[in-house]
mmCIF file of C-alpha atoms in Angstrom:
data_model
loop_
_atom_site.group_PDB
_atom_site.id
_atom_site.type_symbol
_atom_site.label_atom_id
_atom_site.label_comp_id
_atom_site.label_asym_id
_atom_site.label_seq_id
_atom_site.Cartn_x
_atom_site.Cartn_y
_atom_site.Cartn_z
ATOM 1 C CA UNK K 33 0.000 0.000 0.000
ATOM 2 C CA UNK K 34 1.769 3.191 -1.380
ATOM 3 C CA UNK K 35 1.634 6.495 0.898
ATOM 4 C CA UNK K 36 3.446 8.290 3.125
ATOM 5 C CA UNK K 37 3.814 7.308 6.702
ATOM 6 C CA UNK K 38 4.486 9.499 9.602
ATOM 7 C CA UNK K 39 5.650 8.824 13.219
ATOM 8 C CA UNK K 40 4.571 9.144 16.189
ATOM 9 C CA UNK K 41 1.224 9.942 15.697
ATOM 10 C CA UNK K 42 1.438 11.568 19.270
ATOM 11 C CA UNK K 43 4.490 13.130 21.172
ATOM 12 C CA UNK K 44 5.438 14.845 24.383
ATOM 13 C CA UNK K 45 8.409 16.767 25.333
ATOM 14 C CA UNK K 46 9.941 18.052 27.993
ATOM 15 C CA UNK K 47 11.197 21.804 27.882
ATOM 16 C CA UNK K 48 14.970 21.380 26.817
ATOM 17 C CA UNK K 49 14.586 17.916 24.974
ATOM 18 C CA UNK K 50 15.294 17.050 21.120
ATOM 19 C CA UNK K 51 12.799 15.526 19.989
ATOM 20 C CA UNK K 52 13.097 13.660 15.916
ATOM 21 C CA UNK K 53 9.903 13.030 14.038
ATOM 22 C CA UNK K 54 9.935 10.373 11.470
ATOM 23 C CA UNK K 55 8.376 10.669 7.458
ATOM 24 C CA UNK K 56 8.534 7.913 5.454
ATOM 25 C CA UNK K 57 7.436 7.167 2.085
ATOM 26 C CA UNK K 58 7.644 4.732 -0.761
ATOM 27 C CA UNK K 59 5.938 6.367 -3.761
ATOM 28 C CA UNK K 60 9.401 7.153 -5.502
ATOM 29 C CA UNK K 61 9.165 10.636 -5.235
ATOM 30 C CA UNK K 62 12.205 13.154 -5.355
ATOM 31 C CA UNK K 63 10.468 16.288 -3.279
ATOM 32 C CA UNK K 64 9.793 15.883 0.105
ATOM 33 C CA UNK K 65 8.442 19.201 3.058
ATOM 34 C CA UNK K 66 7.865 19.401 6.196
ATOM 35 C CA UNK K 67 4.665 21.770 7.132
ATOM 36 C CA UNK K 68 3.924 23.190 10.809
ATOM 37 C CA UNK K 69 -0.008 23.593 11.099
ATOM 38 C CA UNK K 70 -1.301 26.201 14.065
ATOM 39 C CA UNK K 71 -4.782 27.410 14.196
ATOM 40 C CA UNK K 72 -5.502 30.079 12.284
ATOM 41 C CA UNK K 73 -2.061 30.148 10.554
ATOM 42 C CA UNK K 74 -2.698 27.400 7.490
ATOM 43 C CA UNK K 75 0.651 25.006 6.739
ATOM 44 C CA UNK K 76 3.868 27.164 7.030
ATOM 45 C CA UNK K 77 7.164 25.333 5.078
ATOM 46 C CA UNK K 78 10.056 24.650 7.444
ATOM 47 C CA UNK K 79 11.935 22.569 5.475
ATOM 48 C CA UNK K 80 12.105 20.658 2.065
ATOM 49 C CA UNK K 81 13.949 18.554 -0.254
ATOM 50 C CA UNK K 82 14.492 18.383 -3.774
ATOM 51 C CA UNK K 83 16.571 15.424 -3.888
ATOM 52 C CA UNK K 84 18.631 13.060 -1.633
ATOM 53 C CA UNK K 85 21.726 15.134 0.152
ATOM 54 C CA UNK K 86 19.943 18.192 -0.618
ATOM 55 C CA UNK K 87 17.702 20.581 1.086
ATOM 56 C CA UNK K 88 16.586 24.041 1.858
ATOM 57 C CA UNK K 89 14.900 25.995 4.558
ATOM 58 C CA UNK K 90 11.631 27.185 4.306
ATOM 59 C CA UNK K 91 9.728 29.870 5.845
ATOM 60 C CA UNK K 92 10.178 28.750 9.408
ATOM 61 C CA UNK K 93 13.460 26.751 9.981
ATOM 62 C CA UNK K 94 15.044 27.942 12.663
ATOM 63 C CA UNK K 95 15.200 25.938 15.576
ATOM 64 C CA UNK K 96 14.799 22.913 13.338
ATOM 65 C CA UNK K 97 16.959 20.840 11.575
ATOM 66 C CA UNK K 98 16.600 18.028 9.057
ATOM 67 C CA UNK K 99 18.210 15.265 7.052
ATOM 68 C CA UNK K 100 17.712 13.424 3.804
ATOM 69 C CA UNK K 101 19.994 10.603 3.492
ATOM 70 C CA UNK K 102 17.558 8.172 1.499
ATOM 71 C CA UNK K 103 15.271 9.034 -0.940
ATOM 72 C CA UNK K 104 12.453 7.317 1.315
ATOM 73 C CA UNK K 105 13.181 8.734 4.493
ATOM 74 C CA UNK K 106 13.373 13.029 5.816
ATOM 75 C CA UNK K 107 13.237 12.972 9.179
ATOM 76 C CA UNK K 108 12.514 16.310 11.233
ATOM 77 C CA UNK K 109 14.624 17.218 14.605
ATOM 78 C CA UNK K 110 12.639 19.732 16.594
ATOM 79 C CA UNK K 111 15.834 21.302 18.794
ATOM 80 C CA UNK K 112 15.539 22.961 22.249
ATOM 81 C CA UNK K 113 16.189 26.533 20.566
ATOM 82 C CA UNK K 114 12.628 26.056 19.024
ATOM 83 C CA UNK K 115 10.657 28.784 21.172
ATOM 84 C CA UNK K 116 6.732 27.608 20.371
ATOM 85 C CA UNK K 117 7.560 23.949 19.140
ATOM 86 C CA UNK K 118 3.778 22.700 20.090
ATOM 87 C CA UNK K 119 2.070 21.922 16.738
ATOM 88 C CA UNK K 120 1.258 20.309 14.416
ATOM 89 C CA UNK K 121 3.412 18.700 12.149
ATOM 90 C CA UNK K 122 2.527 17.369 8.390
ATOM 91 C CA UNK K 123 5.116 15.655 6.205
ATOM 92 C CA UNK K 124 4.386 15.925 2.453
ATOM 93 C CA UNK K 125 5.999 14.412 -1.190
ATOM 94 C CA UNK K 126 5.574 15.247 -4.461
ATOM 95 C CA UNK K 127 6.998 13.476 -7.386
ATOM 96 C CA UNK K 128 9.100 16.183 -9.035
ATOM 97 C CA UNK K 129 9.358 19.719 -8.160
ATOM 98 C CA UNK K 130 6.206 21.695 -6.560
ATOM 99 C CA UNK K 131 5.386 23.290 -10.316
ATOM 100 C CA UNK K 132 4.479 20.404 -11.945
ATOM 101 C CA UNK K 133 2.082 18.375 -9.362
ATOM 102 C CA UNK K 134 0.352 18.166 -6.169
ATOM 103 C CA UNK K 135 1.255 17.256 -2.543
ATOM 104 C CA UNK K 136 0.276 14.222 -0.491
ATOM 105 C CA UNK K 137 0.881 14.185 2.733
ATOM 106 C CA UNK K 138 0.590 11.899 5.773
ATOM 107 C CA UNK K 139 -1.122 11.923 8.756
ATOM 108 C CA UNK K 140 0.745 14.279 10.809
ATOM 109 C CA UNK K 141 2.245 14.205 14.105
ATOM 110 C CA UNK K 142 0.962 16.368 17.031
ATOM 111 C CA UNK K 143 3.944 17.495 19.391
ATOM 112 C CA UNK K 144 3.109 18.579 22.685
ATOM 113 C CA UNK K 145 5.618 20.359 25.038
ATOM 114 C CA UNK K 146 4.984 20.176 28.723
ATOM 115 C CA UNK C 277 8.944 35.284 -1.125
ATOM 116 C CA UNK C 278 5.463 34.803 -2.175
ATOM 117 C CA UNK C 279 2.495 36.138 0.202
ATOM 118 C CA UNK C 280 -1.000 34.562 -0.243
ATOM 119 C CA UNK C 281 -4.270 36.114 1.599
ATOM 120 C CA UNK C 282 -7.230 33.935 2.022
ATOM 121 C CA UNK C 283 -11.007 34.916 2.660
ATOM 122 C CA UNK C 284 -12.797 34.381 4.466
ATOM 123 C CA UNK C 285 -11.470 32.705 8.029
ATOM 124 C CA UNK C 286 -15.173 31.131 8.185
ATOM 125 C CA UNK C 287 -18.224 30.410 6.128
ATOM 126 C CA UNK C 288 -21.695 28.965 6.773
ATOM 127 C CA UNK C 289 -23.842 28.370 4.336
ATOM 128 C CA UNK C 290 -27.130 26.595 3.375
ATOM 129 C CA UNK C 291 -27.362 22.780 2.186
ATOM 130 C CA UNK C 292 -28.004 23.456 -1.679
ATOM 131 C CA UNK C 293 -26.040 26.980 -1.707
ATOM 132 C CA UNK C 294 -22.598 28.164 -3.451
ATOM 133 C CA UNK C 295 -19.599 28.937 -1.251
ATOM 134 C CA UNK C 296 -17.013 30.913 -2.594
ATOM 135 C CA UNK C 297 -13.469 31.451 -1.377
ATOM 136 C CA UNK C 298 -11.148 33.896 -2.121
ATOM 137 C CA UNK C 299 -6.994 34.695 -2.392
ATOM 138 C CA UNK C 300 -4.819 36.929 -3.514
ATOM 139 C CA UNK C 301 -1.244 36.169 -4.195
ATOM 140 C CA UNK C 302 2.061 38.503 -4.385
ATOM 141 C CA UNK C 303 4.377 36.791 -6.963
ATOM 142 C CA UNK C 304 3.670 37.597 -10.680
ATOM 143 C CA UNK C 305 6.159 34.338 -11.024
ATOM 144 C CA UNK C 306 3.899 32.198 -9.382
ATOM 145 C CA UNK C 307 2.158 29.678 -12.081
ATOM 146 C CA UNK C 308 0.271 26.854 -10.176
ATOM 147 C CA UNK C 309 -2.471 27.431 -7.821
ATOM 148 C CA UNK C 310 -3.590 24.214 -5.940
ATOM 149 C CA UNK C 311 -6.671 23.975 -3.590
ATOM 150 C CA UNK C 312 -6.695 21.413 -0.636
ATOM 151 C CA UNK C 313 -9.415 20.156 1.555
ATOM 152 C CA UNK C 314 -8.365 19.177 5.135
ATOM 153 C CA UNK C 315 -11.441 17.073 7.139
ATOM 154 C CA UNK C 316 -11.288 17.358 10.420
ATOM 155 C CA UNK C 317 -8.710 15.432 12.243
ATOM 156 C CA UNK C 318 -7.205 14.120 8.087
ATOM 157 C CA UNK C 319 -5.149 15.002 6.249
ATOM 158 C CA UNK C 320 -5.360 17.795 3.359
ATOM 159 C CA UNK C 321 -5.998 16.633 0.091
ATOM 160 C CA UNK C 322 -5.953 18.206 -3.361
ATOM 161 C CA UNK C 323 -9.059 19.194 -4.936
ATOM 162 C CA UNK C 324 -8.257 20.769 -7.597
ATOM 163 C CA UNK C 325 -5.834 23.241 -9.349
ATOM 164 C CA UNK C 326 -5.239 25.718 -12.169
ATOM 165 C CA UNK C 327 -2.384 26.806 -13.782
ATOM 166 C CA UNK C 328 -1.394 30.126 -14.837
ATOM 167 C CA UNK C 329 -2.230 29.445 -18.811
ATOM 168 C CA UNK C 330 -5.634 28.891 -17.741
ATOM 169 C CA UNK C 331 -8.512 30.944 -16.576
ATOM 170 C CA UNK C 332 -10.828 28.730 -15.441
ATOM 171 C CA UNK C 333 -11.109 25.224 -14.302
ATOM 172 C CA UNK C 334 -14.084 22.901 -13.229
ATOM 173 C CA UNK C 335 -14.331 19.429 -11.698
ATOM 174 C CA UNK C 336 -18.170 18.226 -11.335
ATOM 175 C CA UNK C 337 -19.488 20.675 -7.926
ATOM 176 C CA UNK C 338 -16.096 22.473 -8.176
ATOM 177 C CA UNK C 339 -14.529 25.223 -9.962
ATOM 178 C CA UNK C 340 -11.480 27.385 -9.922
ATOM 179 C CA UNK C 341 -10.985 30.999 -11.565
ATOM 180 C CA UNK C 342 -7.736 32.917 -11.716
ATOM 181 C CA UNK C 343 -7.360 36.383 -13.111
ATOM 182 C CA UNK C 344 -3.193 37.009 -13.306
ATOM 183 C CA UNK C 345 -3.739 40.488 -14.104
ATOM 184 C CA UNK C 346 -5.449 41.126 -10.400
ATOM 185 C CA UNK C 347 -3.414 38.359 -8.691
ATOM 186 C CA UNK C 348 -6.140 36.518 -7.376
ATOM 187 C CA UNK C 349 -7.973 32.951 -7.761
ATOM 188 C CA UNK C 350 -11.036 31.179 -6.335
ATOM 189 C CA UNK C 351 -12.644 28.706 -5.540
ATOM 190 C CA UNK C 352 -16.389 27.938 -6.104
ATOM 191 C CA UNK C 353 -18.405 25.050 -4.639
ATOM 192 C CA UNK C 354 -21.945 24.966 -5.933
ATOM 193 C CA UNK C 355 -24.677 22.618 -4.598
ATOM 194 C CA UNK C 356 -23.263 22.527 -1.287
ATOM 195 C CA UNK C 357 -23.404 19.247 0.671
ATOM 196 C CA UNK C 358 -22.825 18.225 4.490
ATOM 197 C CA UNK C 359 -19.497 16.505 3.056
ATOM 198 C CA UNK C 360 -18.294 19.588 2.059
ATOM 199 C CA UNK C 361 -17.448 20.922 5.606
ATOM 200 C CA UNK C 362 -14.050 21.153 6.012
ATOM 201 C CA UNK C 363 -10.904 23.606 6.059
ATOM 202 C CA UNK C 364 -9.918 24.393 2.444
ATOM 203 C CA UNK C 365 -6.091 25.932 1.451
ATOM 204 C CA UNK C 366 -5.438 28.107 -1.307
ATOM 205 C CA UNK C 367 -1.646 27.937 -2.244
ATOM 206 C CA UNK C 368 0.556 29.448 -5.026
ATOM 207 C CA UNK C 369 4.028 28.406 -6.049
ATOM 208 C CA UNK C 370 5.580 32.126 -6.502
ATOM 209 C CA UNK C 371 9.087 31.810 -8.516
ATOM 210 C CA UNK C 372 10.417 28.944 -6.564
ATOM 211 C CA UNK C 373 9.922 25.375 -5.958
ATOM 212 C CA UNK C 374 7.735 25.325 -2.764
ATOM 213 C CA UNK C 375 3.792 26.190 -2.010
ATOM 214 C CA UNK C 376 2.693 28.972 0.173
ATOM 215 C CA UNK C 377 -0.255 28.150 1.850
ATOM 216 C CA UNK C 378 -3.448 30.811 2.988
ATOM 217 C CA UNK C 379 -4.629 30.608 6.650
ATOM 218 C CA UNK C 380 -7.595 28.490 5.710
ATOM 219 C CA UNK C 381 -11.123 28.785 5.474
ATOM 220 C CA UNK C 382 -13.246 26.723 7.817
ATOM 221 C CA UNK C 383 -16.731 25.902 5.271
ATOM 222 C CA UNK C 384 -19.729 24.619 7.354
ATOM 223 C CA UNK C 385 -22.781 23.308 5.394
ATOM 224 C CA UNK C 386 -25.740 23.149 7.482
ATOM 225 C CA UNK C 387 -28.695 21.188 6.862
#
């Protein structure tokens, strides 16, 4: 069953504390973002990835970081010097770049700092 | 970087009515203008989209309109149905490879 798989569906952190959430897909596509959803705000870009050993920040990146070291797999690290890191998070892929097709994302995980 | 405004935040209407949402965009670069429904507690999923060649695009209840010159698109949903409640993104490309997304309009079709 193709899609894109995110992990955990649920998190809590402690003030202070990494905290790496895991996207996963196996549709073969090149792109993959990372979205932060807050009511009232829509989907705001953090990071993304055009291709493996590649990526940019987007609107938001600071006080995240990511990697893409398989074409499958861009994990998201949430750091400590994240100020507001309670969200919303939604991992997306496209198969080429963002002008020639849509997004699909997964289910998104919900961080929760305590 | 691209800026895109959405309108409005919320809309009710009638079982059987239109609903139409609005956005404006910044970039004159931008060239593909996607629309996604989010259900509540899912996750968003295209609906439809229209690219800067065309004016106008329809899908069976749905329909998009873009006028480049005034840097602004829409979306129209006629024949509103309780399944149509949801959150719905605008989102426009601008000259790079990413989408920036509106704030989101929360629809509510009541019976």
């Amino acid at each position: 069953d193709g899609g894109i798989t995110q992990s955990p569906k649920y998190l809590f952190r402690k003030e202070g504390q990494n905290v790496t959430l895991s996207c996963e897909q196996n549709l073969n596509h090149d792109a993959m973002y990372w979205y932060r959803q807050d009511p009232g705000q829509g989907l705001r870009l953090i990071y993304y990835s055009q291709i493996v050993n590649d990526f940019q920040k987007g609107d938001i990146a600071e006080g995240y970081s990511v990697s893409r070291e398989k074409k499958e797999s861009f994990p998201l690290t949430v750091t400590s010097a994240q100020k507001n890191p309670t969200a919303f998070y939604l991992c997306a892929s496209s198969p080429q770049g963002l002008n020639t097709g849509e997004l699909f994302f997964g289910e998104g995980s919900r961080l929760t700092v305590l | 970087g691209e800026n895109v405004e959405q309108h409005p935040s919320t809309l009710s209407v009638q079982e059987g009515d239109s609903a139409v949402i609005k956005c404006t965009y910044s970039d004159s670069a931008s060239n593909y203008f996607p629309w996604y429904k989010q259900e509540l507690g899912k996750r968003p999923q295209l609906i439809i989209d229209i690219r800067s060649n065309v004016g106008e695009k329809k899908d069976q209840r749905i329909a998009v309109t873009l006028n480049k010159t005034a840097k602004h698109f829409s979306l129209h949903i006629t024949e509103t149905q309780p399944e149509d409640s949801a959150v719905y993104f605008c989102a426009g490309t601008g000259g790079g490879n990413k989408l920036t997304f509106g704030t989101g309009t929360q629809l509510k079709v009541e019976l």
